Amino acid sequence: MTSPQPLNPPPPQIPQPTYEWHLPDRVWDLRRPRLMAIVNVTPDSFYDGGRYQGLDAALARAEQALEQGADLLDIGGESTRPGAPAVDSDEECRRVLPVLELLARRFSVPLSIDTLKPSVAEKAIQSGACIVNDVTGLEHPDMGALVARTGVSVVLMHMRGTPATMQQHTHYQDLMAEVTGELELRLNAALRLGIPRGRIALDPGIGFAKTAADNLVLLRRLGMLHCLGCPLLVGASRKSFLGKLFGFAPEDRLEGSLAAAAAAVMAGAGIVRVHDVEATRRLIDVTAGIRDASERVTG
Ligand code: HH2
């Protein structure tokens, strides 16, 4: 007798997600997706620039994000929006280090440092960061060595060029194959440096060297990246594709950001990076419930 087929088997062509991420002091089960709250202490970030500058404002933002259900806080001191001016490392440190020190004293949640500079990342780790979120995917040779040496966890994001030039590098023959292949190169370089696979999360880089339409494809086909065997992080919050394709100004992009988060979680993203914590927390918990619901047959 043949055993009955399950009613809702996973689509055969989609590899299984990796729902475990190792941080230095804990292991996260990502079937309940984790929420990374953005805390940009910059004057010029495209959405929250200028809002959380100063220790009091950054602390209030962190407190509120944690109350609303954030699982980790991502501290950034340099905007990576297309064409943003570069910030020197002294200035970036001046922005992020006091905030990291304060948040590390106050809270026990993991803190990540959003930087592409090894000198900033090193001081940030000393100040309490346990994750390096590098939009260049450890392009700087010292960054990978730093992550390997210190034992922190890392987010490797896909991008081409630099934030200043990335929108000149949006030509793909096969978007998903090329993003997957380029992320795999970054992943393999990190593994060769001795960074354990379990500590690495991968990110397709929504808005980084992508056309607006590419970002929709990345969200729809995100599941393809599970073949790389790492948890996936997605950051689509309030990004400009929602304006270019649908006409929404940054302050009117909440629902579009939620739609993107839902698509990402349905496709198996384990971490979602957002500005709007409360609404996204509610949204992703329900979305993950739908994603993992199993059918019940009686009688
Ligand atoms: N997006 C931004 C910055 N850092 N990191 C990861 N891993 N993934 C992302 O998609 C990502 C990121 C850009 O968004 P934001 O920080 O809100 O703006 P700005 O770069 O202007 O500070």
mmCIF file of C-alpha atoms and ligand atoms in Angstrom:
data_model
loop_
_atom_site.group_PDB
_atom_site.id
_atom_site.type_symbol
_atom_site.label_atom_id
_atom_site.label_comp_id
_atom_site.label_asym_id
_atom_site.label_seq_id
_atom_site.Cartn_x
_atom_site.Cartn_y
_atom_site.Cartn_z
ATOM 1 C CA MET A 1 0.000 0.000 0.000
ATOM 2 C CA THR A 2 1.356 3.428 -0.825
ATOM 3 C CA SER A 3 1.302 6.062 1.912
ATOM 4 C CA PRO A 4 -1.059 8.996 1.321
ATOM 5 C CA GLN A 5 0.458 12.159 -0.081
ATOM 6 C CA PRO A 6 0.491 15.161 2.276
ATOM 7 C CA LEU A 7 -2.081 17.702 1.162
ATOM 8 C CA ASN A 8 0.247 20.673 1.060
ATOM 9 C CA PRO A 9 3.754 19.497 0.192
ATOM 10 C CA PRO A 10 6.316 22.241 -0.390
ATOM 11 C CA PRO A 11 6.726 23.155 -4.066
ATOM 12 C CA PRO A 12 9.415 20.759 -5.288
ATOM 13 C CA GLN A 13 11.575 23.347 -7.019
ATOM 14 C CA ILE A 14 12.016 25.533 -3.891
ATOM 15 C CA PRO A 15 14.823 24.430 -1.571
ATOM 16 C CA GLN A 16 14.027 24.242 2.146
ATOM 17 C CA PRO A 17 14.677 27.399 4.202
ATOM 18 C CA THR A 18 17.319 27.493 6.915
ATOM 19 C CA TYR A 19 15.553 28.635 10.064
ATOM 20 C CA GLU A 20 18.464 28.714 12.503
ATOM 21 C CA TRP A 21 20.904 31.550 13.108
ATOM 22 C CA HIS A 22 23.761 31.331 15.592
ATOM 23 C CA LEU A 23 24.600 34.499 17.487
ATOM 24 C CA PRO A 24 27.553 34.546 19.889
ATOM 25 C CA ASP A 25 25.379 33.955 22.965
ATOM 26 C CA ARG A 26 22.232 32.297 21.605
ATOM 27 C CA VAL A 27 20.752 30.314 18.747
ATOM 28 C CA TRP A 28 17.638 31.697 17.121
ATOM 29 C CA ASP A 29 14.846 29.587 15.709
ATOM 30 C CA LEU A 30 13.672 31.761 12.828
ATOM 31 C CA ARG A 31 10.389 29.999 12.124
ATOM 32 C CA ARG A 32 8.996 32.842 14.172
ATOM 33 C CA PRO A 33 10.615 35.561 12.059
ATOM 34 C CA ARG A 34 12.874 37.996 13.893
ATOM 35 C CA LEU A 35 12.411 41.699 13.560
ATOM 36 C CA MET A 36 15.453 43.928 13.121
ATOM 37 C CA ALA A 37 14.559 47.519 14.027
ATOM 38 C CA ILE A 38 16.480 50.205 12.153
ATOM 39 C CA VAL A 39 18.134 52.850 14.351
ATOM 40 C CA ASN A 40 19.906 55.224 11.982
ATOM 41 C CA VAL A 41 21.878 57.869 13.861
ATOM 42 C CA THR A 42 22.535 59.847 10.715
ATOM 43 C CA PRO A 43 21.388 63.269 9.562
ATOM 44 C CA ASP A 44 20.527 62.056 6.050
ATOM 45 C CA SER A 45 19.091 58.512 5.909
ATOM 46 C CA PHE A 46 16.340 58.395 3.320
ATOM 47 C CA TYR A 47 13.521 57.839 5.819
ATOM 48 C CA ASP A 48 14.643 58.243 9.439
ATOM 49 C CA GLY A 49 17.542 60.674 8.856
ATOM 50 C CA GLY A 50 17.801 63.204 11.687
ATOM 51 C CA ARG A 51 15.127 61.521 13.852
ATOM 52 C CA TYR A 52 17.351 59.597 16.251
ATOM 53 C CA GLN A 53 20.443 61.723 16.454
ATOM 54 C CA GLY A 54 21.484 62.311 20.030
ATOM 55 C CA LEU A 55 21.551 59.721 22.781
ATOM 56 C CA ASP A 56 18.119 60.505 24.184
ATOM 57 C CA ALA A 57 16.386 60.146 20.827
ATOM 58 C CA ALA A 58 18.232 56.924 19.997
ATOM 59 C CA LEU A 59 17.390 55.468 23.417
ATOM 60 C CA ALA A 60 13.728 56.394 23.085
ATOM 61 C CA ARG A 61 13.610 54.797 19.635
ATOM 62 C CA ALA A 62 15.231 51.613 20.956
ATOM 63 C CA GLU A 63 12.889 51.409 23.953
ATOM 64 C CA GLN A 64 9.827 51.843 21.794
ATOM 65 C CA ALA A 65 11.026 49.349 19.171
ATOM 66 C CA LEU A 66 11.631 46.712 21.852
ATOM 67 C CA GLU A 67 8.249 47.329 23.454
ATOM 68 C CA GLN A 68 6.657 46.902 20.047
ATOM 69 C CA GLY A 69 8.322 43.541 19.438
ATOM 70 C CA ALA A 70 11.750 44.116 17.882
ATOM 71 C CA ASP A 71 14.220 41.274 18.423
ATOM 72 C CA LEU A 72 17.396 43.144 17.515
ATOM 73 C CA LEU A 73 18.508 46.694 16.848
ATOM 74 C CA ASP A 74 20.558 47.694 13.801
ATOM 75 C CA ILE A 75 22.618 50.810 14.438
ATOM 76 C CA GLY A 76 23.812 52.758 11.396
ATOM 77 C CA GLY A 77 25.950 55.886 11.183
ATOM 78 C CA GLU A 78 26.268 56.270 7.411
ATOM 79 C CA SER A 79 23.467 56.420 4.876
ATOM 80 C CA THR A 80 23.806 53.984 1.967
ATOM 81 C CA ARG A 81 21.061 55.506 -0.152
ATOM 82 C CA PRO A 82 22.073 56.012 -3.788
ATOM 83 C CA GLY A 83 24.455 58.958 -4.039
ATOM 84 C CA ALA A 84 24.811 59.528 -0.273
ATOM 85 C CA PRO A 85 28.035 61.331 0.660
ATOM 86 C CA ALA A 86 30.677 59.109 2.273
ATOM 87 C CA VAL A 87 31.247 59.634 5.995
ATOM 88 C CA ASP A 88 34.766 59.282 7.414
ATOM 89 C CA SER A 89 35.327 56.630 10.051
ATOM 90 C CA ASP A 90 35.948 59.107 12.891
ATOM 91 C CA GLU A 91 32.605 60.758 12.265
ATOM 92 C CA GLU A 92 30.830 57.422 11.886
ATOM 93 C CA CYS A 93 32.336 56.241 15.205
ATOM 94 C CA ARG A 94 31.335 59.484 16.881
ATOM 95 C CA ARG A 95 27.749 58.795 15.801
ATOM 96 C CA VAL A 96 27.392 55.107 16.603
ATOM 97 C CA LEU A 97 29.719 54.203 19.489
ATOM 98 C CA PRO A 98 28.025 56.149 22.312
ATOM 99 C CA VAL A 99 24.661 54.781 21.170
ATOM 100 C CA LEU A 100 25.933 51.206 21.102
ATOM 101 C CA GLU A 101 27.534 51.566 24.534
ATOM 102 C CA LEU A 102 24.321 52.937 26.008
ATOM 103 C CA LEU A 103 22.058 50.338 24.389
ATOM 104 C CA ALA A 104 24.394 47.480 25.379
ATOM 105 C CA ARG A 105 24.254 48.655 29.024
ATOM 106 C CA ARG A 106 20.472 49.009 29.004
ATOM 107 C CA PHE A 107 19.244 46.028 26.978
ATOM 108 C CA SER A 108 20.139 42.383 26.496
ATOM 109 C CA VAL A 109 18.923 42.126 22.882
ATOM 110 C CA PRO A 110 21.513 41.625 20.156
ATOM 111 C CA LEU A 111 22.853 44.810 18.585
ATOM 112 C CA SER A 112 24.136 44.940 15.032
ATOM 113 C CA ILE A 113 26.372 47.537 13.465
ATOM 114 C CA ASP A 114 25.430 48.563 9.934
ATOM 115 C CA THR A 115 28.776 49.553 8.445
ATOM 116 C CA LEU A 116 31.081 48.698 5.608
ATOM 117 C CA LYS A 117 34.230 49.919 7.398
ATOM 118 C CA PRO A 118 36.320 47.425 9.400
ATOM 119 C CA SER A 119 37.680 50.162 11.699
ATOM 120 C CA VAL A 120 34.126 51.173 12.661
ATOM 121 C CA ALA A 121 33.008 47.552 13.017
ATOM 122 C CA GLU A 122 35.929 46.740 15.318
ATOM 123 C CA LYS A 123 35.146 49.569 17.733
ATOM 124 C CA ALA A 124 31.439 48.803 17.488
ATOM 125 C CA ILE A 125 32.084 45.205 18.549
ATOM 126 C CA GLN A 126 34.112 46.493 21.526
ATOM 127 C CA SER A 127 31.138 48.724 22.349
ATOM 128 C CA GLY A 128 28.630 45.862 22.375
ATOM 129 C CA ALA A 129 27.657 44.897 18.813
ATOM 130 C CA CYS A 130 27.490 41.138 18.231
ATOM 131 C CA ILE A 131 26.471 41.243 14.553
ATOM 132 C CA VAL A 132 28.175 42.993 11.643
ATOM 133 C CA ASN A 133 25.664 44.005 8.969
ATOM 134 C CA ASP A 134 27.801 44.761 5.927
ATOM 135 C CA VAL A 135 25.994 45.908 2.780
ATOM 136 C CA THR A 136 29.091 45.034 0.733
ATOM 137 C CA GLY A 137 29.130 41.399 1.890
ATOM 138 C CA LEU A 138 32.617 41.645 3.474
ATOM 139 C CA GLU A 139 34.213 43.238 0.431
ATOM 140 C CA HIS A 140 36.956 44.904 2.478
ATOM 141 C CA PRO A 141 39.542 42.190 3.206
ATOM 142 C CA ASP A 142 39.945 43.294 6.837
ATOM 143 C CA MET A 143 36.217 42.968 7.508
ATOM 144 C CA GLY A 144 36.065 39.196 7.005
ATOM 145 C CA ALA A 145 39.171 38.701 9.119
ATOM 146 C CA LEU A 146 37.646 40.843 11.874
ATOM 147 C CA VAL A 147 34.394 38.842 11.872
ATOM 148 C CA ALA A 148 36.310 35.545 11.919
ATOM 149 C CA ARG A 149 38.635 36.688 14.720
ATOM 150 C CA THR A 150 35.986 38.161 17.006
ATOM 151 C CA GLY A 151 33.379 35.410 16.560
ATOM 152 C CA VAL A 152 30.497 37.793 15.869
ATOM 153 C CA SER A 153 27.667 36.914 13.505
ATOM 154 C CA VAL A 154 27.329 38.570 10.128
ATOM 155 C CA VAL A 155 24.831 39.630 7.471
ATOM 156 C CA LEU A 156 26.215 39.396 3.931
ATOM 157 C CA MET A 157 24.206 41.556 1.568
ATOM 158 C CA HIS A 158 24.240 41.518 -2.218
ATOM 159 C CA MET A 159 25.282 44.727 -3.946
ATOM 160 C CA ARG A 160 27.307 45.728 -6.979
ATOM 161 C CA GLY A 161 29.611 48.742 -6.925
ATOM 162 C CA THR A 162 29.339 51.138 -4.008
ATOM 163 C CA PRO A 163 26.338 53.060 -2.697
ATOM 164 C CA ALA A 164 27.568 55.967 -4.862
ATOM 165 C CA THR A 165 27.757 53.900 -8.067
ATOM 166 C CA MET A 166 25.375 50.968 -7.524
ATOM 167 C CA GLN A 167 22.539 52.292 -9.665
ATOM 168 C CA GLN A 168 24.887 52.179 -12.681
ATOM 169 C CA HIS A 169 25.164 48.402 -12.138
ATOM 170 C CA THR A 170 21.614 47.216 -12.631
ATOM 171 C CA HIS A 171 22.139 45.126 -15.787
ATOM 172 C CA TYR A 172 21.419 41.447 -15.305
ATOM 173 C CA GLN A 173 20.904 38.693 -17.884
ATOM 174 C CA ASP A 174 19.290 36.507 -15.250
ATOM 175 C CA LEU A 175 18.660 38.404 -12.031
ATOM 176 C CA MET A 176 18.050 35.490 -9.684
ATOM 177 C CA ALA A 177 20.882 33.348 -11.020
ATOM 178 C CA GLU A 178 23.347 36.241 -10.807
ATOM 179 C CA VAL A 179 22.330 37.431 -7.344
ATOM 180 C CA THR A 180 22.482 33.832 -6.089
ATOM 181 C CA GLY A 181 25.879 33.251 -7.700
ATOM 182 C CA GLU A 182 27.372 36.497 -6.427
ATOM 183 C CA LEU A 183 26.081 35.872 -2.903
ATOM 184 C CA GLU A 184 27.538 32.383 -3.076
ATOM 185 C CA LEU A 185 30.956 33.863 -3.859
ATOM 186 C CA ARG A 186 30.676 36.098 -0.774
ATOM 187 C CA LEU A 187 29.503 33.194 1.327
ATOM 188 C CA ASN A 188 32.347 30.949 0.178
ATOM 189 C CA ALA A 189 34.910 33.678 0.871
ATOM 190 C CA ALA A 190 33.516 34.041 4.401
ATOM 191 C CA LEU A 191 33.600 30.253 4.957
ATOM 192 C CA ARG A 192 37.207 30.120 3.752
ATOM 193 C CA LEU A 193 38.116 32.707 6.378
ATOM 194 C CA GLY A 194 36.723 30.390 9.036
ATOM 195 C CA ILE A 195 33.422 32.123 9.713
ATOM 196 C CA PRO A 196 30.998 29.304 10.619
ATOM 197 C CA ARG A 197 28.063 28.905 8.222
ATOM 198 C CA GLY A 198 25.616 28.988 11.136
ATOM 199 C CA ARG A 199 26.635 32.563 11.954
ATOM 200 C CA ILE A 200 25.975 33.895 8.453
ATOM 201 C CA ALA A 201 22.707 35.392 7.219
ATOM 202 C CA LEU A 202 22.297 36.360 3.551
ATOM 203 C CA ASP A 203 20.386 39.306 2.126
ATOM 204 C CA PRO A 204 19.443 39.900 -1.544
ATOM 205 C CA GLY A 205 19.949 43.664 -1.105
ATOM 206 C CA ILE A 206 16.591 45.176 -1.997
ATOM 207 C CA GLY A 207 17.317 48.527 -3.667
ATOM 208 C CA PHE A 208 21.071 47.968 -4.010
ATOM 209 C CA ALA A 209 22.119 47.795 -7.681
ATOM 210 C CA LYS A 210 18.597 46.739 -8.657
ATOM 211 C CA THR A 211 15.930 48.351 -10.793
ATOM 212 C CA ALA A 212 12.592 48.983 -9.118
ATOM 213 C CA ALA A 213 11.074 46.007 -10.961
ATOM 214 C CA ASP A 214 14.012 43.767 -9.984
ATOM 215 C CA ASN A 215 13.077 44.264 -6.340
ATOM 216 C CA LEU A 216 9.645 42.742 -6.963
ATOM 217 C CA VAL A 217 11.243 39.737 -8.646
ATOM 218 C CA LEU A 218 13.656 39.297 -5.742
ATOM 219 C CA LEU A 219 10.750 39.256 -3.320
ATOM 220 C CA ARG A 220 8.704 36.852 -5.435
ATOM 221 C CA ARG A 221 11.590 34.465 -6.053
ATOM 222 C CA LEU A 222 13.413 34.863 -2.731
ATOM 223 C CA GLY A 223 13.009 31.151 -1.976
ATOM 224 C CA MET A 224 15.631 30.344 -4.611
ATOM 225 C CA LEU A 225 18.288 31.682 -2.253
ATOM 226 C CA HIS A 226 17.600 28.891 0.241
ATOM 227 C CA CYS A 227 19.890 26.719 -1.878
ATOM 228 C CA LEU A 228 22.786 28.600 -0.240
ATOM 229 C CA GLY A 229 21.960 27.026 3.136
ATOM 230 C CA CYS A 230 21.824 30.181 5.282
ATOM 231 C CA PRO A 231 18.985 32.126 6.862
ATOM 232 C CA LEU A 232 17.701 35.051 4.813
ATOM 233 C CA LEU A 233 17.293 38.674 5.880
ATOM 234 C CA VAL A 234 15.212 41.099 3.823
ATOM 235 C CA GLY A 235 15.107 44.894 4.092
ATOM 236 C CA ALA A 236 12.449 46.499 1.904
ATOM 237 C CA SER A 237 11.115 48.988 4.446
ATOM 238 C CA ARG A 238 9.909 52.225 2.840
ATOM 239 C CA LYS A 239 12.377 51.849 -0.028
ATOM 240 C CA SER A 240 12.165 53.815 -3.236
ATOM 241 C CA PHE A 241 10.813 51.005 -5.458
ATOM 242 C CA LEU A 242 7.519 51.544 -3.616
ATOM 243 C CA GLY A 243 7.618 55.121 -4.852
ATOM 244 C CA LYS A 244 8.879 54.441 -8.370
ATOM 245 C CA LEU A 245 6.425 51.627 -9.150
ATOM 246 C CA PHE A 246 3.381 52.625 -7.128
ATOM 247 C CA GLY A 247 3.765 56.362 -6.610
ATOM 248 C CA PHE A 248 3.996 56.407 -2.821
ATOM 249 C CA ALA A 249 6.023 59.054 -0.973
ATOM 250 C CA PRO A 250 8.228 57.690 1.855
ATOM 251 C CA GLU A 251 5.658 58.585 4.530
ATOM 252 C CA ASP A 252 2.948 56.682 2.594
ATOM 253 C CA ARG A 253 4.884 53.446 2.204
ATOM 254 C CA LEU A 254 3.794 51.546 5.320
ATOM 255 C CA GLU A 255 1.336 49.219 3.585
ATOM 256 C CA GLY A 256 3.706 48.604 0.695
ATOM 257 C CA SER A 257 6.468 47.762 3.171
ATOM 258 C CA LEU A 258 4.120 45.361 4.947
ATOM 259 C CA ALA A 259 3.244 43.688 1.645
ATOM 260 C CA ALA A 260 6.951 43.229 0.945
ATOM 261 C CA ALA A 261 7.537 41.820 4.452
ATOM 262 C CA ALA A 262 4.644 39.391 3.972
ATOM 263 C CA ALA A 263 6.038 38.211 0.647
ATOM 264 C CA ALA A 264 9.481 37.767 2.206
ATOM 265 C CA VAL A 265 8.165 35.763 5.155
ATOM 266 C CA MET A 266 5.969 33.603 2.910
ATOM 267 C CA ALA A 267 9.115 32.813 0.915
ATOM 268 C CA GLY A 268 11.006 31.839 4.071
ATOM 269 C CA ALA A 269 12.841 34.975 5.198
ATOM 270 C CA GLY A 270 13.884 34.594 8.837
ATOM 271 C CA ILE A 271 14.774 38.200 9.639
ATOM 272 C CA VAL A 272 13.025 41.340 8.424
ATOM 273 C CA ARG A 273 14.689 44.772 8.729
ATOM 274 C CA VAL A 274 12.178 47.573 9.273
ATOM 275 C CA HIS A 275 11.391 51.089 10.387
ATOM 276 C CA ASP A 276 7.805 50.277 11.488
ATOM 277 C CA VAL A 277 8.080 47.731 14.246
ATOM 278 C CA GLU A 278 4.587 47.395 15.699
ATOM 279 C CA ALA A 279 2.719 46.897 12.430
ATOM 280 C CA THR A 280 5.385 44.603 11.008
ATOM 281 C CA ARG A 281 5.462 42.447 14.165
ATOM 282 C CA ARG A 282 1.743 41.775 13.842
ATOM 283 C CA LEU A 283 2.000 41.215 10.126
ATOM 284 C CA ILE A 284 4.879 38.748 10.162
ATOM 285 C CA ASP A 285 3.529 36.647 13.013
ATOM 286 C CA VAL A 286 0.293 36.081 11.108
ATOM 287 C CA THR A 287 2.115 35.578 7.816
ATOM 288 C CA ALA A 288 4.400 32.937 9.328
ATOM 289 C CA GLY A 289 1.319 31.256 10.807
ATOM 290 C CA ILE A 290 -0.246 31.063 7.355
ATOM 291 C CA ARG A 291 3.012 29.901 5.790
ATOM 292 C CA ASP A 292 3.391 27.037 8.256
ATOM 293 C CA ALA A 293 -0.272 26.029 8.576
ATOM 294 C CA SER A 294 -0.859 22.364 7.909
ATOM 295 C CA GLU A 295 -4.112 21.089 6.550
ATOM 296 C CA ARG A 296 -6.242 18.811 8.680
ATOM 297 C CA VAL A 297 -8.490 16.195 7.227
ATOM 298 C CA THR A 298 -11.092 14.448 9.364
ATOM 299 C CA GLY A 299 -13.535 11.629 8.695
HETATM 300 N N1 HH2 B 1 19.217 48.655 3.630
HETATM 301 C C1 HH2 B 1 19.723 49.823 4.068
HETATM 302 C C2 HH2 B 1 20.786 49.839 4.966
HETATM 303 N N2 HH2 B 1 21.300 48.704 5.447
HETATM 304 N N3 HH2 B 1 21.303 46.353 5.517
HETATM 305 C C3 HH2 B 1 20.804 45.179 5.103
HETATM 306 N N4 HH2 B 1 21.319 44.024 5.563
HETATM 307 N N5 HH2 B 1 19.784 45.114 4.203
HETATM 308 C C4 HH2 B 1 19.207 46.231 3.689
HETATM 309 O O1 HH2 B 1 18.285 46.104 2.847
HETATM 310 C C5 HH2 B 1 19.732 47.492 4.105
HETATM 311 C C6 HH2 B 1 20.788 47.511 5.046
HETATM 312 C C7 HH2 B 1 19.148 51.112 3.574
HETATM 313 O O2 HH2 B 1 18.067 51.510 4.356
HETATM 314 P P1 HH2 B 1 18.146 52.585 5.540
HETATM 315 O O3 HH2 B 1 19.155 52.174 6.563
HETATM 316 O O4 HH2 B 1 16.768 52.779 6.053
HETATM 317 O O5 HH2 B 1 18.565 53.942 4.842
HETATM 318 P P2 HH2 B 1 19.944 54.725 4.687
HETATM 319 O O6 HH2 B 1 20.907 53.813 3.983
HETATM 320 O O7 HH2 B 1 19.588 55.948 3.906
HETATM 321 O O8 HH2 B 1 20.459 55.037 6.068
#
